[in-house]
Short mmCIF file of C-alpha atoms in Angstrom, two decimals:
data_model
loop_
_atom_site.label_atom_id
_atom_site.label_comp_id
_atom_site.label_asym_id
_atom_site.label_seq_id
_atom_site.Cartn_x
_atom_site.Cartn_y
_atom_site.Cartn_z
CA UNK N 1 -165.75 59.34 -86.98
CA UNK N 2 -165.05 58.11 -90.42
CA UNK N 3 -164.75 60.34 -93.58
CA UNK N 4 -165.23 58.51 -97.01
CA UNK N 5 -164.13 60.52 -99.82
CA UNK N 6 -165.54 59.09 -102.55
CA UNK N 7 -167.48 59.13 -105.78
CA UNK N 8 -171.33 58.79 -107.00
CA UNK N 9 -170.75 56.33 -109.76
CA UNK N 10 -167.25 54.89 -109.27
CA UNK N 11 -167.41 51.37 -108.43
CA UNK N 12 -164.88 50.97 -106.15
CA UNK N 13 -166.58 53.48 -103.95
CA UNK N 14 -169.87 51.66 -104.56
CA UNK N 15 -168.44 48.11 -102.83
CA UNK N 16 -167.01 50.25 -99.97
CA UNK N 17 -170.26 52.05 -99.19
CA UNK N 18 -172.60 48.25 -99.78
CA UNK N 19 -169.51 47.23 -97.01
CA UNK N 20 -170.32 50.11 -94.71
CA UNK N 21 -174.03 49.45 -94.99
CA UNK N 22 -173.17 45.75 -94.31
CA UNK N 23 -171.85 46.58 -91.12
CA UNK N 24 -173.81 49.38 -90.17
CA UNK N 25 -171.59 52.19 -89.84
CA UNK N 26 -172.17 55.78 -90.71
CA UNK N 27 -169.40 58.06 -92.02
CA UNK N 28 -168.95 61.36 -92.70
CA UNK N 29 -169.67 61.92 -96.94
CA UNK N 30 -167.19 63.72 -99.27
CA UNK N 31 -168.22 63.12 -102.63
CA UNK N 32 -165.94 64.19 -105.37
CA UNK N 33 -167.04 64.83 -109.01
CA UNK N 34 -164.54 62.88 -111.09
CA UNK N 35 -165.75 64.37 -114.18
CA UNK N 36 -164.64 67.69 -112.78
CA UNK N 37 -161.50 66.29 -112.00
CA UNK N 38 -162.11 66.89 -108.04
CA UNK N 39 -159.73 64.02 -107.28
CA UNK N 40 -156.70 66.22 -109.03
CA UNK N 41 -157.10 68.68 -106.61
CA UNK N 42 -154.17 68.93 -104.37
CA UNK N 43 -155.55 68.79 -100.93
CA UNK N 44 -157.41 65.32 -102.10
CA UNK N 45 -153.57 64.08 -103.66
CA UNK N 46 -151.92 64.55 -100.07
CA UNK N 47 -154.73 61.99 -98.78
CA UNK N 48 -154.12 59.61 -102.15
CA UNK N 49 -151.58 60.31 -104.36
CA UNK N 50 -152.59 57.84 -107.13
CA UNK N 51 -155.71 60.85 -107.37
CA UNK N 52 -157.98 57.57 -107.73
CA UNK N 53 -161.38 57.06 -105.30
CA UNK N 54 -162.47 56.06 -102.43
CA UNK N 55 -160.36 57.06 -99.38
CA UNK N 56 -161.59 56.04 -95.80
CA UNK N 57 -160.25 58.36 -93.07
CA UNK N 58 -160.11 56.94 -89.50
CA UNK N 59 -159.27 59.44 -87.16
CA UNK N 60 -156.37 60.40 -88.80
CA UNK N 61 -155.22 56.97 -90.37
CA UNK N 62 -155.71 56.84 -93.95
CA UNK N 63 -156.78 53.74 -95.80
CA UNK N 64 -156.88 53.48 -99.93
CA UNK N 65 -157.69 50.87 -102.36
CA UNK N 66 -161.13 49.44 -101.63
CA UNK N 67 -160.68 46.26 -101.13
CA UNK N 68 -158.11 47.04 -98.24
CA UNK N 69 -160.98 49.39 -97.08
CA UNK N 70 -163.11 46.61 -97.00
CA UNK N 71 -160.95 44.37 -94.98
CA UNK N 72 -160.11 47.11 -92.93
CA UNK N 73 -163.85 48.19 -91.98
CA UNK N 74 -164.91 44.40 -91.04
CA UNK N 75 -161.67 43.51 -88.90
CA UNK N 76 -161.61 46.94 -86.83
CA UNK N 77 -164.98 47.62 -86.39
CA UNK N 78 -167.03 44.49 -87.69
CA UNK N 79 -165.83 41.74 -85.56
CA UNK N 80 -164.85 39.86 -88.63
CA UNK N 81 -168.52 39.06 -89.31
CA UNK N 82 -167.90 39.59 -93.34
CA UNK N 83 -164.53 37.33 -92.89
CA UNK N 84 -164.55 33.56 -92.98
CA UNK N 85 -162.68 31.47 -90.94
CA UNK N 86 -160.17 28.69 -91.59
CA UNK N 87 -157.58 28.44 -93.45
CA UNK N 88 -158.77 27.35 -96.72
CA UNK N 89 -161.64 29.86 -96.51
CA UNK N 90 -159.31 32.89 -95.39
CA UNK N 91 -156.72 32.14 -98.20
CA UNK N 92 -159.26 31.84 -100.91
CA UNK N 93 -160.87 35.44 -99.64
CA UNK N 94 -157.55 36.95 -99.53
CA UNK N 95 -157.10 35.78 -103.20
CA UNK N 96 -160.50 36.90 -104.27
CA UNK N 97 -159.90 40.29 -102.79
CA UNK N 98 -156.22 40.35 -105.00
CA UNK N 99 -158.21 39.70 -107.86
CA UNK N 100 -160.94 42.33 -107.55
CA UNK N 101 -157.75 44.62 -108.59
CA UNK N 102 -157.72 42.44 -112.15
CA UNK N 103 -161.39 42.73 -112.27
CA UNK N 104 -161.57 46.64 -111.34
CA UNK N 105 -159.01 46.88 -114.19
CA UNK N 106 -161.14 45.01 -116.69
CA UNK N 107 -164.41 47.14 -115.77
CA UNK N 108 -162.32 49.97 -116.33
CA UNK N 109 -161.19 48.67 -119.76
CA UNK N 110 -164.74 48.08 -120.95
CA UNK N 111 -166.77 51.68 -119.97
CA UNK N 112 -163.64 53.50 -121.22
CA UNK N 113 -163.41 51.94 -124.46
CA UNK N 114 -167.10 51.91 -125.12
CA UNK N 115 -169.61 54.17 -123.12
CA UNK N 116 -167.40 56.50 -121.58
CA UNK N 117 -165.25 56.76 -124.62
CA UNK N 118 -168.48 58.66 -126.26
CA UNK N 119 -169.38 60.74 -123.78
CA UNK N 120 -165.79 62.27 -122.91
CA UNK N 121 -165.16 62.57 -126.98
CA UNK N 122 -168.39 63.79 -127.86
CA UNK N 123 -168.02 66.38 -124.75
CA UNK N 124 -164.48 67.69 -124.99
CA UNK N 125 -161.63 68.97 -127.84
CA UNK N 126 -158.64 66.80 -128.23
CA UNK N 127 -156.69 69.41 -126.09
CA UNK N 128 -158.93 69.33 -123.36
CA UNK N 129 -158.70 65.21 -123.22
CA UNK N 130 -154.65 65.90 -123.53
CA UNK N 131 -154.87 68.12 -120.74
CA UNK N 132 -156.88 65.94 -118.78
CA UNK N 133 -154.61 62.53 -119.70
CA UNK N 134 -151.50 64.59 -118.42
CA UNK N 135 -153.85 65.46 -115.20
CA UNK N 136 -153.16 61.30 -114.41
CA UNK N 137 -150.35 60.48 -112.26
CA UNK N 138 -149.84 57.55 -113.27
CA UNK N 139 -148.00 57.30 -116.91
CA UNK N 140 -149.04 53.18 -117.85
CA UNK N 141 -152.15 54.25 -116.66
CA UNK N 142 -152.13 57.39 -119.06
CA UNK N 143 -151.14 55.30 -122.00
CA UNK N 144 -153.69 52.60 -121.10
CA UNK N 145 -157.10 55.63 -121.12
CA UNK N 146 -155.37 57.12 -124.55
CA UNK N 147 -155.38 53.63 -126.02
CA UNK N 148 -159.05 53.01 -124.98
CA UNK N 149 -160.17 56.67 -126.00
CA UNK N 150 -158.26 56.45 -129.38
CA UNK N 151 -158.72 52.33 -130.25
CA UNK N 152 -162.09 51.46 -128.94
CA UNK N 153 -162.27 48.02 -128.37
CA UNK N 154 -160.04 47.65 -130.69
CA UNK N 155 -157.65 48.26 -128.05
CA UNK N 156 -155.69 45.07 -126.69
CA UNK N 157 -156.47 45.96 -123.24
CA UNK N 158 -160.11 45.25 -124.39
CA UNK N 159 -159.38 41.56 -125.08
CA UNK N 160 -157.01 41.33 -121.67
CA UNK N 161 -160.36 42.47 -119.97
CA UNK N 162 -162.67 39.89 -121.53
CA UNK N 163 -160.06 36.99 -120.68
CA UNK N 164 -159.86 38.04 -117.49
CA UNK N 165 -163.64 38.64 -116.78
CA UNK N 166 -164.20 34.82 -118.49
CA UNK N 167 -161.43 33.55 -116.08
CA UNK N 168 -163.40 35.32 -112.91
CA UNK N 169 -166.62 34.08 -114.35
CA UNK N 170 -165.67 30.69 -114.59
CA UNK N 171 -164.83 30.29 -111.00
CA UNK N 172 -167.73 32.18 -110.07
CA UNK N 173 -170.04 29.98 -111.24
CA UNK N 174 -168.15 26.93 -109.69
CA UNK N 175 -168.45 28.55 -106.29
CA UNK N 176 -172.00 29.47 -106.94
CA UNK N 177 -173.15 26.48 -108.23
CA UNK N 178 -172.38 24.82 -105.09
CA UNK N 179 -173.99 27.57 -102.84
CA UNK N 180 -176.16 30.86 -102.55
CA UNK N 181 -172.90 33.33 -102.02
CA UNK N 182 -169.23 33.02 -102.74
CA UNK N 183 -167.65 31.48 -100.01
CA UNK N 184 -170.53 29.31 -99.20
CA UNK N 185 -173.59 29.24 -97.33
CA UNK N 186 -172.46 32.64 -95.48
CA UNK N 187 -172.31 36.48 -97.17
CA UNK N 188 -168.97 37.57 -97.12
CA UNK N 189 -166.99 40.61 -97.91
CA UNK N 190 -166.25 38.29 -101.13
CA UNK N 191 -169.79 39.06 -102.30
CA UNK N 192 -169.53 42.56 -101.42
CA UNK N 193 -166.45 43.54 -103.78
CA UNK N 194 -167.37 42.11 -106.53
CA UNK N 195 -170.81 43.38 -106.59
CA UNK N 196 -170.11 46.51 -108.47
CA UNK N 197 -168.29 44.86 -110.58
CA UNK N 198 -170.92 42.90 -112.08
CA UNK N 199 -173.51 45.46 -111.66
CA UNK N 200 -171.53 48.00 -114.06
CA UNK N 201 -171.74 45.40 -116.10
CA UNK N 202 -175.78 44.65 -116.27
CA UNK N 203 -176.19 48.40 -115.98
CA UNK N 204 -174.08 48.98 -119.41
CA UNK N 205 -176.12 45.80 -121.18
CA UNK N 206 -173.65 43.39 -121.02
CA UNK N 207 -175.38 40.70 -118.54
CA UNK N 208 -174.92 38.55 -121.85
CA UNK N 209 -171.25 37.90 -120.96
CA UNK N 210 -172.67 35.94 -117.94
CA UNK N 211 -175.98 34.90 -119.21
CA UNK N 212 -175.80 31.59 -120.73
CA UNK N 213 -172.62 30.27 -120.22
CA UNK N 214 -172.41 31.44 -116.59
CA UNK N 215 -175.98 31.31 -115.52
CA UNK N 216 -175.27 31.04 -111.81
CA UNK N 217 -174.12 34.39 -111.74
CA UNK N 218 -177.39 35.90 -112.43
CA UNK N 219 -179.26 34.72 -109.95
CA UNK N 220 -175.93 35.87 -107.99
CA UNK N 221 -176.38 39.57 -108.72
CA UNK N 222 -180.48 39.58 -108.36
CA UNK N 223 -179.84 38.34 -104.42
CA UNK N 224 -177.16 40.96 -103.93
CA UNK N 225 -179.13 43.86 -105.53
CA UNK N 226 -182.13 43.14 -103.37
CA UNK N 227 -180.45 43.79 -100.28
CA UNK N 228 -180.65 46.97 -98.18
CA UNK N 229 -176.93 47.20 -98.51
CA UNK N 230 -177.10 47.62 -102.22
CA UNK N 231 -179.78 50.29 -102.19
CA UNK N 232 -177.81 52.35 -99.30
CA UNK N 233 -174.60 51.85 -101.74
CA UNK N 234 -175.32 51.53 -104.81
CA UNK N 235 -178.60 52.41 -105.92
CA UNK N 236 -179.10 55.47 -103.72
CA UNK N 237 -176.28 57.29 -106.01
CA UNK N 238 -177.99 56.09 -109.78
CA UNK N 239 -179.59 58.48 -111.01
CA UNK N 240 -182.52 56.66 -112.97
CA UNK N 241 -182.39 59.04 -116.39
CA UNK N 242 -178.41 58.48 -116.46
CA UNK N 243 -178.85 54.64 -115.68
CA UNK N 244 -181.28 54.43 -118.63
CA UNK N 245 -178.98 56.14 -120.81
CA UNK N 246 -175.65 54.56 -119.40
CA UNK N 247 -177.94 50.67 -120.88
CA UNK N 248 -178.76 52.16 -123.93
CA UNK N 249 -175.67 53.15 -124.95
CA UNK N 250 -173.99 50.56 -124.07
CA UNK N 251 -176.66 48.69 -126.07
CA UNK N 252 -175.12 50.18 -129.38
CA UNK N 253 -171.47 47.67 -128.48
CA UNK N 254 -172.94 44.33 -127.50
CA UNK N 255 -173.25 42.54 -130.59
CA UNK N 256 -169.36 43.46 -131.23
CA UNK N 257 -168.32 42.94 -127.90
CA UNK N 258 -170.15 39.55 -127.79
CA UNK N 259 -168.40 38.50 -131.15
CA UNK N 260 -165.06 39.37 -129.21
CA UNK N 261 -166.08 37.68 -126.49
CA UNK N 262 -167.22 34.37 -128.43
CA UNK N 263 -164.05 34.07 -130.08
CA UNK N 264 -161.88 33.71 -126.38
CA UNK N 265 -159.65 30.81 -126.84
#
């Protein structure tokens, strides 16, 4: 049986359960509250030591990072159905799935220096954020949430995350220009990681980085969140009054994220 540790809102656990839903396999539920700080705890750290969701367990193999999860899932127990074949398809999956680590890291960037930058200062003392940075076992990634939490988007990561996002966009819309899903006529496991990517996005009000210049990618997203997959993964764990907050607050940084993003060489 499979365990999924794993959290409500994080997106990397969202594209691992749309996968799971995708292929039709149930798992045994964990679900860790990161504001709580359940993934510190040290039972959780012997499974991943990075103290980061999701973790799959497979009778008694561990897997981490979602996109591995992903590939994992579909080759052991999907027949490959979510993996194209040939070699120009399989190499340009494999580099897709590299770059969802680029994207993640740019998501990141953009709810911690805007939306969740107000919630954890407007909730906790300087001490307790301290406390909580030192919590992270990771030290660039440490100096990276105090940069965010302190700078804003004033922080450089924040204009490393919009290059990178228009880089990701721009190929996006290439592929889907030319058909419905990312690696062609056929869904993929492509489609499925970088779902929650773009729907963190929408949900924080910033479909605008996509909107006009990227149009493609709309109608990208709308297909994706119809699908049973996306309600079983992604919309079953929203809750609707925290959605509606998570848009308007993110409302409040659009017209000074869009100016940043405007001004990309």
């Amino acid at each position: 049986m499979l365990t999924l540790y794993h959290g409500s809102t994080s997106v990397c656990s969202q594209k691992v359960r749309v996968g799971l839903a995708e292929l039709g396999l149930s798992y045994d539920s964990v679900v860790l509250d990161l504001q709580r700080g359940d993934q510190f705890d040290p039972d959780y750290r012997k499974l991943n030591p990075s103290a980061v969701v999701p973790t799959l367990v497979d009778d008694g193999l561990v897997v981490v990072e979602s996109s591995l999860i992903l590939d994992y899932l579909d080759r052991k127990m999907g027949a490959g159905q979510l993996s194209p074949k040939g070699d120009v398809a399989e190499v340009t999956t494999a580099h897709w799935m590299l770059r969802t680590l680029d994207i993640h890291a740019a998501i990141n960037t953009l709810s911690f220096s805007t939306v969740a930058r107000d919630r954890i200062r407007a909730k906790k003392t300087s001490e307790q954020i301290a406390q909580d940075l030192e919590r992270m076992p990771d030290p660039v990634s440490r100096l990276k949430r105090l940069s965010l939490l302190e700078g804003g988007l004033d922080s450089v990561h924040v204009t490393q995350a919009l290059l990178i996002l228009h880089r990701a966009f721009t190929d996006m819309q290439a592929a889907l220009e030319a058909h419905d899903w990312m690696m062609g006529a056929a869904f993929s496991k492509v489609d499925v990681a970088l779902i929650a990517y773009v729907d963190r996005l929408d949900r924080l009000g910033f479909s605008g980085l996509w909107l006009t210049e990227f149009p493609a990618i709309d109608g990208w997203l709308r297909a994706m969140q119809s699908r049973q997959s996306y309600a079983t993964g992604i919309a079953a764990f929203a809750d609707p009054v925290a959605s509606e907050t998570l848009r308007q607050s993110g409302a409040h940084y659009w017209l000074d994220l869009e100016e940043r993003w405007l001004k990309l060489p």
